[in-house]
Short mmCIF file of C-alpha atoms in Angstrom, two decimals:
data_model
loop_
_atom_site.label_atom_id
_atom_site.label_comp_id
_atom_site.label_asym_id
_atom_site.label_seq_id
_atom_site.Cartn_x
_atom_site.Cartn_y
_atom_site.Cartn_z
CA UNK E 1 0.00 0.00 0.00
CA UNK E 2 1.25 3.47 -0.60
CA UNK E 3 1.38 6.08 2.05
CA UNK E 4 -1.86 7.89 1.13
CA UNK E 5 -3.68 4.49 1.12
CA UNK E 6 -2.43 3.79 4.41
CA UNK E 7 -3.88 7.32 5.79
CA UNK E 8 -6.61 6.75 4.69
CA UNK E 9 -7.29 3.45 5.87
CA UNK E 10 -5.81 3.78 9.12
CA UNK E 11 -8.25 6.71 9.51
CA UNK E 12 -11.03 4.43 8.91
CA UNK E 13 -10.41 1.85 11.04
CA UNK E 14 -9.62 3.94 14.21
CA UNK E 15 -13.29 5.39 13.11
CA UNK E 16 -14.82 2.23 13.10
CA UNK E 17 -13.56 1.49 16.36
CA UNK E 18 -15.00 5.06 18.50
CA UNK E 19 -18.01 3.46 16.84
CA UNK E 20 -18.52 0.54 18.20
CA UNK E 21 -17.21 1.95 21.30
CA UNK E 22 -19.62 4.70 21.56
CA UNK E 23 -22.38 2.12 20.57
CA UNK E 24 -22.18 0.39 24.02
CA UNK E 25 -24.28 0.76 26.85
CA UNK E 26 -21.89 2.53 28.98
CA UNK E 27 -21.02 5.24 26.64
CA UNK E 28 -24.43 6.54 26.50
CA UNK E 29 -26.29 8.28 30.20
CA UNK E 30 -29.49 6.58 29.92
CA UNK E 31 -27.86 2.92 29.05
CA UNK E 32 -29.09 2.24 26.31
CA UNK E 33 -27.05 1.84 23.04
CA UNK E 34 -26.51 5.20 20.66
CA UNK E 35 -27.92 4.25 17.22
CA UNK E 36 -24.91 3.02 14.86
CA UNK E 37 -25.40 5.97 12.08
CA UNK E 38 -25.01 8.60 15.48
CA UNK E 39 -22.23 7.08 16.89
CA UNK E 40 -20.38 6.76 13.35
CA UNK E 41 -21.15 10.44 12.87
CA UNK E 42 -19.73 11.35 16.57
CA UNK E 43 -16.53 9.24 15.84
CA UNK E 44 -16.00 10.82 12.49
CA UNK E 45 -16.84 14.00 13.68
CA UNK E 46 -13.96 13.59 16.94
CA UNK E 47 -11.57 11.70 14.56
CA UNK E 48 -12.10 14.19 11.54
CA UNK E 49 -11.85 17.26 14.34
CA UNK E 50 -14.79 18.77 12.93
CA UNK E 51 -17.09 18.91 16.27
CA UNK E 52 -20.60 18.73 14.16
CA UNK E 53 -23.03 16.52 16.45
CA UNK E 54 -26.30 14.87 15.93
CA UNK E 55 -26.81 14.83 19.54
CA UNK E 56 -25.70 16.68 22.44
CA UNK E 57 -22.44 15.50 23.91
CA UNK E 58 -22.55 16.28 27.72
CA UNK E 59 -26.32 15.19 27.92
CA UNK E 60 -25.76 12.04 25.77
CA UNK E 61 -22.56 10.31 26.17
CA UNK E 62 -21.44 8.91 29.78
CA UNK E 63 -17.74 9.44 30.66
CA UNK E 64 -16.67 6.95 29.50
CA UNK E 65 -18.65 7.82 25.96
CA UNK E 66 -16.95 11.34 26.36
CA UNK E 67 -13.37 10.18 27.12
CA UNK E 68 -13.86 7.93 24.29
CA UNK E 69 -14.37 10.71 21.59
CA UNK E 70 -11.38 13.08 23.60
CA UNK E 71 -9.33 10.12 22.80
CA UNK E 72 -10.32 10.27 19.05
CA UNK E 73 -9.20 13.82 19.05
CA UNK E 74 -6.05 13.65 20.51
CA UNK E 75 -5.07 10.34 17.70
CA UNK E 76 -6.77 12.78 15.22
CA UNK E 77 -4.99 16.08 16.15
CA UNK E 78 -1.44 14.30 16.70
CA UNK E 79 -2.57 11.96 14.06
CA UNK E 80 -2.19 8.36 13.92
CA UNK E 81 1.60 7.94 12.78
CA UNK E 82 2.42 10.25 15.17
CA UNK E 83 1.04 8.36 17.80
CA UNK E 84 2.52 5.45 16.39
CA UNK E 85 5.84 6.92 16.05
CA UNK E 86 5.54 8.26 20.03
CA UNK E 87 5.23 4.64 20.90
CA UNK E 88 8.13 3.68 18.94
CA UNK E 89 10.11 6.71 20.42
CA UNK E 90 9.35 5.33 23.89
CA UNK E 91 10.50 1.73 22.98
CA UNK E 92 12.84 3.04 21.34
CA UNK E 93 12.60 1.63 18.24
CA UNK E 94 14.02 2.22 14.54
CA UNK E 95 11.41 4.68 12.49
CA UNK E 96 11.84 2.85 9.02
CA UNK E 97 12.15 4.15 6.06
CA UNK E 98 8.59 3.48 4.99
CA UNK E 99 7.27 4.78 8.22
CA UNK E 100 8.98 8.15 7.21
CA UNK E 101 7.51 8.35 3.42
CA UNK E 102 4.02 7.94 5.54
CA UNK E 103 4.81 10.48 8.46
CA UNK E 104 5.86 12.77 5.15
CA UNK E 105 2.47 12.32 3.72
CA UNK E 106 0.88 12.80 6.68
CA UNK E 107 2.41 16.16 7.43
CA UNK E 108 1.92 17.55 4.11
CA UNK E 109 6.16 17.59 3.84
CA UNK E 110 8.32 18.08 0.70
CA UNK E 111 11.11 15.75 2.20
CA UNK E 112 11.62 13.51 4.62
CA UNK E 113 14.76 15.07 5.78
CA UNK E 114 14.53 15.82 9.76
CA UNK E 115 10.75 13.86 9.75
CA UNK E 116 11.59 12.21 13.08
CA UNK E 117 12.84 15.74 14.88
CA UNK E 118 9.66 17.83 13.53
CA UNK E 119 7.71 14.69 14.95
CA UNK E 120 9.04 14.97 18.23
CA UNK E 121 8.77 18.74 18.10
CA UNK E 122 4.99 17.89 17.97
CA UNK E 123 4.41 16.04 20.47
CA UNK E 124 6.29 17.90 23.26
CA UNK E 125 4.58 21.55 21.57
CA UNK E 126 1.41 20.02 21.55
CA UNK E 127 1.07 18.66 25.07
CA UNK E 128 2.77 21.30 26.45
CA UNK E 129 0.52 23.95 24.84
CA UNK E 130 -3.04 21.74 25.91
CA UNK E 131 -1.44 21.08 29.75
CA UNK E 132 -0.83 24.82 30.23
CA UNK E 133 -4.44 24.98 29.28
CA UNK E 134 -5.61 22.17 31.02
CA UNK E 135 -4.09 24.52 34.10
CA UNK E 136 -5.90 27.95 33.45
CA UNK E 137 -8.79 26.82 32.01
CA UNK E 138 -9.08 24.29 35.20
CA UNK E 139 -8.34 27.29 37.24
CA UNK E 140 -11.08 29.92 35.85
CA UNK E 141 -13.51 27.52 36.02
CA UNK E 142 -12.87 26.13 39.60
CA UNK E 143 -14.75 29.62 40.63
CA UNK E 144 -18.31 28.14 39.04
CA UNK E 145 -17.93 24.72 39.23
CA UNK E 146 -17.02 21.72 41.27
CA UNK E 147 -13.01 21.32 41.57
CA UNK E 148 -13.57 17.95 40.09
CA UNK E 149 -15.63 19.15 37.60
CA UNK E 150 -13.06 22.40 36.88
CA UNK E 151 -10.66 19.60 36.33
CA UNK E 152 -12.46 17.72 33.82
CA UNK E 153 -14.03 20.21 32.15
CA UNK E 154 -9.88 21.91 31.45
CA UNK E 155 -8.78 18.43 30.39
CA UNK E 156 -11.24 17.94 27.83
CA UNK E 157 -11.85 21.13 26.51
CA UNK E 158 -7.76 22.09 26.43
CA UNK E 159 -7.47 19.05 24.07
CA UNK E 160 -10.74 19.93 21.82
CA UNK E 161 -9.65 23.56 21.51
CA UNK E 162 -6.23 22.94 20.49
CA UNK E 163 -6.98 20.50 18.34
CA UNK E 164 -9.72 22.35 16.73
CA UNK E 165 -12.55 19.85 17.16
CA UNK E 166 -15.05 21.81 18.41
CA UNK E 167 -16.55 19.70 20.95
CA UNK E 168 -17.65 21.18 24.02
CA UNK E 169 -19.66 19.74 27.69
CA UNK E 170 -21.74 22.71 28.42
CA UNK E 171 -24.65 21.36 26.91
CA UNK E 172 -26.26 20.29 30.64
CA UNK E 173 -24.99 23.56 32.36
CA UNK E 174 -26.74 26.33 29.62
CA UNK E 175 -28.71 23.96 27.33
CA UNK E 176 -28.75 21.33 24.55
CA UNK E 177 -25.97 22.45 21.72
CA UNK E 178 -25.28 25.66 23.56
CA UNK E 179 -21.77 25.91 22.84
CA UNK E 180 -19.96 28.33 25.11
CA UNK E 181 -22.40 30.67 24.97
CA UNK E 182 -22.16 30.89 28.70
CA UNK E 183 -19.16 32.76 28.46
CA UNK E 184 -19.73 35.36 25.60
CA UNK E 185 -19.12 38.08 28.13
CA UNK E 186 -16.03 36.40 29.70
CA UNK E 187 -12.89 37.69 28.24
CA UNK E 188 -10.22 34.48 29.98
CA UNK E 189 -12.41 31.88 28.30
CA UNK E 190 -12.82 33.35 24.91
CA UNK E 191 -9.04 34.76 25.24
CA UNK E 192 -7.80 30.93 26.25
CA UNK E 193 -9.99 29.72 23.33
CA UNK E 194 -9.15 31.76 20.69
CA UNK E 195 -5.05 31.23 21.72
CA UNK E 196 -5.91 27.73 21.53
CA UNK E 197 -7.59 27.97 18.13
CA UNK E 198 -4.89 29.80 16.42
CA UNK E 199 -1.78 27.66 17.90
CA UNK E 200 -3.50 24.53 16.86
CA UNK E 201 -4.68 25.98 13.56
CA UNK E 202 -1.75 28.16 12.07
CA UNK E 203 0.08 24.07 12.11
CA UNK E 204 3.41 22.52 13.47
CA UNK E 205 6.19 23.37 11.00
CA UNK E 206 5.35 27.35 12.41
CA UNK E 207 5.46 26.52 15.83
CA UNK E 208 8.43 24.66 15.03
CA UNK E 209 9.90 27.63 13.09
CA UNK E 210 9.18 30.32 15.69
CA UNK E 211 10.42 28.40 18.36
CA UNK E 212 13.87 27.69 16.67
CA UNK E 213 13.93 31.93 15.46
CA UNK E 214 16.07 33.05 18.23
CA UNK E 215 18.82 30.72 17.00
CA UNK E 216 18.08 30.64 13.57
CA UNK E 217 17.23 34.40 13.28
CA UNK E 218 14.93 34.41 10.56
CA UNK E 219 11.40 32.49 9.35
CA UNK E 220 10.69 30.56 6.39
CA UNK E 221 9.18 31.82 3.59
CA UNK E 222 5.87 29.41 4.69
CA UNK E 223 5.49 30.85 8.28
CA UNK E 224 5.78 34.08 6.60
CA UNK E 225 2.78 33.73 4.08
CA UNK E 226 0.98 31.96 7.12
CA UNK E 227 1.10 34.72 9.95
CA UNK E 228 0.57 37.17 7.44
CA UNK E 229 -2.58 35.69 6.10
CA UNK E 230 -3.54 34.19 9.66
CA UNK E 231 -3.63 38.19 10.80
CA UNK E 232 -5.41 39.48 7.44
CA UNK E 233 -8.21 37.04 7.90
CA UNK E 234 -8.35 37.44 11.96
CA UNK E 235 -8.62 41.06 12.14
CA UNK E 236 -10.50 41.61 8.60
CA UNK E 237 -13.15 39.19 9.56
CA UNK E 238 -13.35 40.36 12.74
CA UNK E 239 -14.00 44.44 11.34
CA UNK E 240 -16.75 42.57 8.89
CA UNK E 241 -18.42 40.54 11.87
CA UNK E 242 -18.69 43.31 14.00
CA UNK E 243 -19.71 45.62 11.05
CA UNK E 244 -22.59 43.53 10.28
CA UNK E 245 -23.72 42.33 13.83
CA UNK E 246 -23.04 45.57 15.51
CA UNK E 247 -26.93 46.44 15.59
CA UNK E 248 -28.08 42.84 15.46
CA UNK E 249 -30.44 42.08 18.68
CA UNK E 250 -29.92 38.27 17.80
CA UNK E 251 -26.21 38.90 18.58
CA UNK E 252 -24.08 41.79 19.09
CA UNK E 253 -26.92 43.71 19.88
CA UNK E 254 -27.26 43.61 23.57
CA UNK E 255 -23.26 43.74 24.57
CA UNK E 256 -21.87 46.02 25.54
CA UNK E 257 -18.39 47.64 23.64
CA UNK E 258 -15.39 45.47 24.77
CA UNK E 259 -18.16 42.37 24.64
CA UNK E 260 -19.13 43.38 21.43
CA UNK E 261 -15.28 43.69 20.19
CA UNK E 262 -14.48 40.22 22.09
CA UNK E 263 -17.39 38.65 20.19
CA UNK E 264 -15.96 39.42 16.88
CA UNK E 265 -12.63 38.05 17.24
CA UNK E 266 -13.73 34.72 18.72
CA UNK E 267 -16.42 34.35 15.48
CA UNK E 268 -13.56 35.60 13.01
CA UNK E 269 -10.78 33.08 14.82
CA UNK E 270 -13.50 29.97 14.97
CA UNK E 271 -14.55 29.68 11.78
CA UNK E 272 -10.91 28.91 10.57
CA UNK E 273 -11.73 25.53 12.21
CA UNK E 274 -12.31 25.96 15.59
CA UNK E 275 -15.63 25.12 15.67
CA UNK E 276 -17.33 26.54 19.10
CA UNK E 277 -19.43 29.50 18.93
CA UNK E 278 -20.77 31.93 22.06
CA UNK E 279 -23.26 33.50 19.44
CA UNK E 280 -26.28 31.82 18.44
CA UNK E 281 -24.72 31.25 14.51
CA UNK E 282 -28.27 30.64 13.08
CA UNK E 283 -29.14 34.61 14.50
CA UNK E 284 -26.34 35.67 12.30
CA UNK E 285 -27.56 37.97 9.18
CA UNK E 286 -27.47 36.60 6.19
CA UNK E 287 -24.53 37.86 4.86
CA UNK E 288 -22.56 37.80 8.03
CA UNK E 289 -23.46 33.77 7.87
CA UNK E 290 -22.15 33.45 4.13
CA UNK E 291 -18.86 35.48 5.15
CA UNK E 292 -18.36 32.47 7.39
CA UNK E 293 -18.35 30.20 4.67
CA UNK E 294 -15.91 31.89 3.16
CA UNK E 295 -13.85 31.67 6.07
CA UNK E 296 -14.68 27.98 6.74
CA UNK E 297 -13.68 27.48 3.10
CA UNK E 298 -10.38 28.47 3.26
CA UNK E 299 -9.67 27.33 7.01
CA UNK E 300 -6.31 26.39 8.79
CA UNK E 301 -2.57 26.10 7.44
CA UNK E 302 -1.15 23.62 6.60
CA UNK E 303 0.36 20.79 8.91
CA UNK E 304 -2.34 21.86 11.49
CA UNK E 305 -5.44 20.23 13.44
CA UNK E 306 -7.45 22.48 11.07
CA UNK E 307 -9.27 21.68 7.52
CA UNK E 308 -10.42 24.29 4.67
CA UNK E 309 -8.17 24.61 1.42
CA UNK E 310 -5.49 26.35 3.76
CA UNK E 311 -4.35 29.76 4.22
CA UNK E 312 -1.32 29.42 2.14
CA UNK E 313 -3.34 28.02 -0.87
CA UNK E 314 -5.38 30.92 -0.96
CA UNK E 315 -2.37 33.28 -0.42
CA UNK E 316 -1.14 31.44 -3.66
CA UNK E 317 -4.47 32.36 -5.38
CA UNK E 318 -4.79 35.94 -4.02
CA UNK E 319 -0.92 36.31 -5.15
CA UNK E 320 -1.60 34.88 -8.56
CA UNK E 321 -4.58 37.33 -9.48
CA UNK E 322 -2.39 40.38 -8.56
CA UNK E 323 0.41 38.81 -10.65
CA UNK E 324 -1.97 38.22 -13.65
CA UNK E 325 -3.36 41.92 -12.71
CA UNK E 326 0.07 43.84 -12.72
CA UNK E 327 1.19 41.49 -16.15
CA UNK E 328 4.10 39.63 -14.35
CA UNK E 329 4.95 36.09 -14.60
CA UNK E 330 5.93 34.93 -11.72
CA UNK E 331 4.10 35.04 -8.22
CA UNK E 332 6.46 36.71 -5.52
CA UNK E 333 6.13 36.36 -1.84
CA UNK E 334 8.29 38.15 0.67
CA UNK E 335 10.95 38.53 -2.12
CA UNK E 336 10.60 34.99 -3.14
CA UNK E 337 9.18 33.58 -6.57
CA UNK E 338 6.76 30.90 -6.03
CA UNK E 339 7.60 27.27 -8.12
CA UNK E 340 5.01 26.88 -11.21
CA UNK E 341 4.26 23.43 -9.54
CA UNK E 342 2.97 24.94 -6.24
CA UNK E 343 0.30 27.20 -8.15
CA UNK E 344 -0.88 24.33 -10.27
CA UNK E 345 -1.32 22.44 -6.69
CA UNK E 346 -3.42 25.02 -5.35
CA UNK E 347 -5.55 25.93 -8.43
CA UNK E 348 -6.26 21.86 -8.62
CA UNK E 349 -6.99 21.86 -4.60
CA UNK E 350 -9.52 24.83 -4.83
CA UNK E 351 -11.80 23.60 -7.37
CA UNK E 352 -11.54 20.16 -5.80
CA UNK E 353 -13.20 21.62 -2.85
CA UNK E 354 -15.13 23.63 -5.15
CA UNK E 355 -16.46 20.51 -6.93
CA UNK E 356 -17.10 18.57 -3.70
CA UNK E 357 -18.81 21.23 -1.70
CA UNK E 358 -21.30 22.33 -4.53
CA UNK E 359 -22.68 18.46 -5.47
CA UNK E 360 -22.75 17.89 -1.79
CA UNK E 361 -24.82 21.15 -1.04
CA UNK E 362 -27.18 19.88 -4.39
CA UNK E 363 -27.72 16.61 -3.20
CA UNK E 364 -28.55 17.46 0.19
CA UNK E 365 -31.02 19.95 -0.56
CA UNK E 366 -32.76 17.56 -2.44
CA UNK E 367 -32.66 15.03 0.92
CA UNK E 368 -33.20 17.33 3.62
CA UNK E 369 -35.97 19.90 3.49
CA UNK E 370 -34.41 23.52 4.61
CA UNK E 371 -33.09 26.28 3.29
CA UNK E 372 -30.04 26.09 0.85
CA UNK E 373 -27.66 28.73 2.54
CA UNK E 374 -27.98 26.50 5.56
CA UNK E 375 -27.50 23.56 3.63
CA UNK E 376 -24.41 25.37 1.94
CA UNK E 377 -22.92 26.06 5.43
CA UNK E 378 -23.22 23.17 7.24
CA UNK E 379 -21.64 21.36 4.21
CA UNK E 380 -18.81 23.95 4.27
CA UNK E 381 -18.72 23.28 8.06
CA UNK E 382 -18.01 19.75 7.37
CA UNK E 383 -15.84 20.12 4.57
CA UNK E 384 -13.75 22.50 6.58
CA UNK E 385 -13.91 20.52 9.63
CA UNK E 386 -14.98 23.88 11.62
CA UNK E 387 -18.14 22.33 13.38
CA UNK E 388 -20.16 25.43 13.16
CA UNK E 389 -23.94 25.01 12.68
CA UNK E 390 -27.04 26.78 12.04
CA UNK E 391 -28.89 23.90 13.82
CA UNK E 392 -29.47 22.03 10.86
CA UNK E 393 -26.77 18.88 11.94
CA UNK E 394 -29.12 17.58 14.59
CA UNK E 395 -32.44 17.35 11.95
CA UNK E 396 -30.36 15.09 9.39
CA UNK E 397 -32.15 12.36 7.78
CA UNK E 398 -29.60 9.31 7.29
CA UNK E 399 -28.76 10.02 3.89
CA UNK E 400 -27.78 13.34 5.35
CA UNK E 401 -25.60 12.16 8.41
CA UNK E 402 -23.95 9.83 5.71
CA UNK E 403 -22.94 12.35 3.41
CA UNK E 404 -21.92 15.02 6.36
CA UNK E 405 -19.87 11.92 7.33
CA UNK E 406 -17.38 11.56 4.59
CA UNK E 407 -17.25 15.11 3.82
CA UNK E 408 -15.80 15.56 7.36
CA UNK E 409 -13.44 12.60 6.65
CA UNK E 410 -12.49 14.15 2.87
CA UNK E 411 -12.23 17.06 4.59
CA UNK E 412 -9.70 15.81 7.38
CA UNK E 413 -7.87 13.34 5.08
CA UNK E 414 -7.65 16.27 2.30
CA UNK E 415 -9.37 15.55 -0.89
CA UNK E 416 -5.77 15.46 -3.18
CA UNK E 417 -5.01 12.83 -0.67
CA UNK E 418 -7.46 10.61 -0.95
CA UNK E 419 -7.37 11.00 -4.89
CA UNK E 420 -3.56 9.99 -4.74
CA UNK E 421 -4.91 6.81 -2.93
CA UNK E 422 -7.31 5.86 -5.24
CA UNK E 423 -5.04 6.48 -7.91
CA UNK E 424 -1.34 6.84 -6.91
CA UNK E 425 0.76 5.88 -9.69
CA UNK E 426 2.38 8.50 -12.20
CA UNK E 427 3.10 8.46 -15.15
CA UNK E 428 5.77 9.86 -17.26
CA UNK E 429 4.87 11.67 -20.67
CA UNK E 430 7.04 10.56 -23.43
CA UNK E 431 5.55 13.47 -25.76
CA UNK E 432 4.47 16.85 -25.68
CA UNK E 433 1.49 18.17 -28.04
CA UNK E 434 2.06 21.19 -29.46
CA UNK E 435 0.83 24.63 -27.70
CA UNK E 436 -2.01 26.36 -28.64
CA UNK E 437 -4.22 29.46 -27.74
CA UNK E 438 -7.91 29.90 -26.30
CA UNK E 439 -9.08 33.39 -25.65
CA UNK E 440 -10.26 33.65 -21.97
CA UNK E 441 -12.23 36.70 -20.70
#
């Protein structure tokens, strides 16, 4: 098998697995066994770090339900050859050299050169960043709850954050699917959420970078192009959110200024795949809710817990209109000209995505009976793996829940991926046809 067939495979099983698990008796509250097409769209979802649910996860899953599904976040945030290679690590065994080609795949790497370093880089970033936290969010919320509770509550929602899954256990302290809407006007909950968000989204070869800057004393051209876009789309969406909302009694409407402010940046940072929301999203306007989609569409970086097409791909595509706009041939990028290769890459991965989330918004308005931009969003949602939901992910019909399903696994897997495992061989041209001309505009 080749490495993309391997992803995707191992993804499936591990799936398969929270399944069944969440199927038994004592991963539901009442006893009684979660229907199979629910619990394979709550393991998907944790796996796939998307965070849509068909039912509530505090008031439907047991503990031992909910520790199963932060357990398929952490394997799908680290991701499963990372956890396989932390095991080896411990035993200390050889990482071969087909384990590399796979970790390379997996991490969305040119090389495989320093694989096993960046890998350990992960793991010690990543459970240092969710432990710290684990600590303050275990802290802030030892005021209102339980200490035990406090404690629980930090673990599981420090390893959702980061990872960008979107899950949350607030659903039997403010309601059913409530999100943390309890803490809209809290400024160390959104603030630890939104830090959490944007570590685990902006992806591991930055962290990596910034970390090594005071030695190396300078960035690579990709964590340039991915701050810089991170900020763009953080603080733009933010002015356009708060623009639109500002009189909205629905949502902005009733804070007051620094709430109001606040409010904005956490629904400009979530969308990129962070998937909790302290706004009712479904009160959005209209056009605030279809900025979102845009924002879902293009999501996280690359080598991150986060989905979408990836800030750097549409960096590419912004770069290559002003290019085409100013007549110059090559793409340049913090004084650095862009490969022909890694344009072709992103043009291919955006109408992909294009492709996938347009039939799968026509087919399911023809199976479930709502509206079409909510259709549209909850299908960018999953596509994205963001998690964000007009309410429509709890009304499914099967068909639906099915469909959701493997977008949030295309989504997670990434669709050029998945095509390279169902067809992975190239082949070489031995000719060229000649060039010719179509007129375009």
């Amino acid at each position: 098998m080749h490495p993309p067939q391997i992803l995707a495979s191992g993804f499936i099983i591990i799936i398969l697995i929270g399944t069944i698990l969440l199927t038994t008796p004592m991963a539901s509250v009442d006893g009684r066994s979660v229907p199979f097409v629910d619990a394979l769209f709550t393991a998907t979802s944790a796996m796939c770090l998307t965070g849509l649910v068909v039912v509530d996860t505090a008031t439907t899953y047991s503990v031992f339900g909910q520790m199963v599904i932060m357990l398929l976040i952490q394997i799908g945030g680290l991701g499963f050859m990372t956890m396989s290679t932390l095991f080896a690590l411990v035993l200390k065994k050889r990482i071969s050299l087909r384990e590399r080609l796979i970790l390379q795949e997996a991490l969305n790497q040119n090389s495989m050169e320093g694989i096993v370093r960046l890998i350990r880089k992960i793991i010690i970033y990543s459970l240092s960043i969710e432990f710290v936290a684990f600590v303050l969010l275990t802290l802030r919320w030892s005021v209102d709850f339980p200490f035990a509770e406090a404690v629980y509550f930090g673990m599981f929602h420090a390893i959702s954050l980061f990872n960008n899954a979107g899950f949350d256990l607030f659903g039997g302290v403010s309601g059913r699917f409530s999100g943390l809407a309890l803490f809209t006007n809290d400024p160390i909950v959104s603030i630890i959420a939104m830090a959490l968000i944007i570590l685990g989204g902006i992806g591991f070869i930055v962290m990596s970078d910034l970390m090594e800057y005071k030695k190396r004393k300078r960035l690579l051209l990709h964590t340039k192009v991915v701050l810089f876009t991170s900020a763009v789309l953080i603080v733009g969406g933010a002015v356009v959110i708060f623009t639109f909302e500002f009189t909205n009694p629905a949502t902005l409407g009733p804070l007051n200024g620094g709430s109001k402010v606040l409010a904005s940046f956490f629904h400009a940072v979530s969308p990129r795949s962070g998937g909790v929301s302290t706004l009712d999203v479904g009160s959005f306007r209209q056009a605030t809710q279809f900025f979102l989609i845009i924002l879902m569409f293009i999501g996280a970086s690359p080598g991150s817990t986060g989905g979408g097409i990836k800030t750097t791909t549409f960096a590419i595509l912004i770069g290559a209109m002003i290019a085409m706009v100013r007549g110059k041939d090559d793409i340049v990028m913090f004084r650095h000209r862009l490969a022909k290769d890694r344009i072709y890459k992103a043009i291919t991965l955006t109408l992909f995505a294009l492709v996938i989330v347009i039939i799968s918004a026509m087919v399911l308005s023809t199976t479930e009976n709502h509206q079409f931009l909510m259709i549209l969003f909850e299908v960018t949602s999953a596509f994205g793996t963001v998690g964000l939901s007009m309410g429509l992910t709890p009304e499914l019909s099967t068909i639906g829940k099915i469909i959701i399903s493997f977008l949030m696994f295309l989504g997670r897997l990434g669709p050029l991926t998945l095509a390279y495992a169902l067809n992975p061989k190239k082949e070489k041209e031995l000719f060229r046809y000649p060039e010719g001309k179509i007129t375009i505009g």
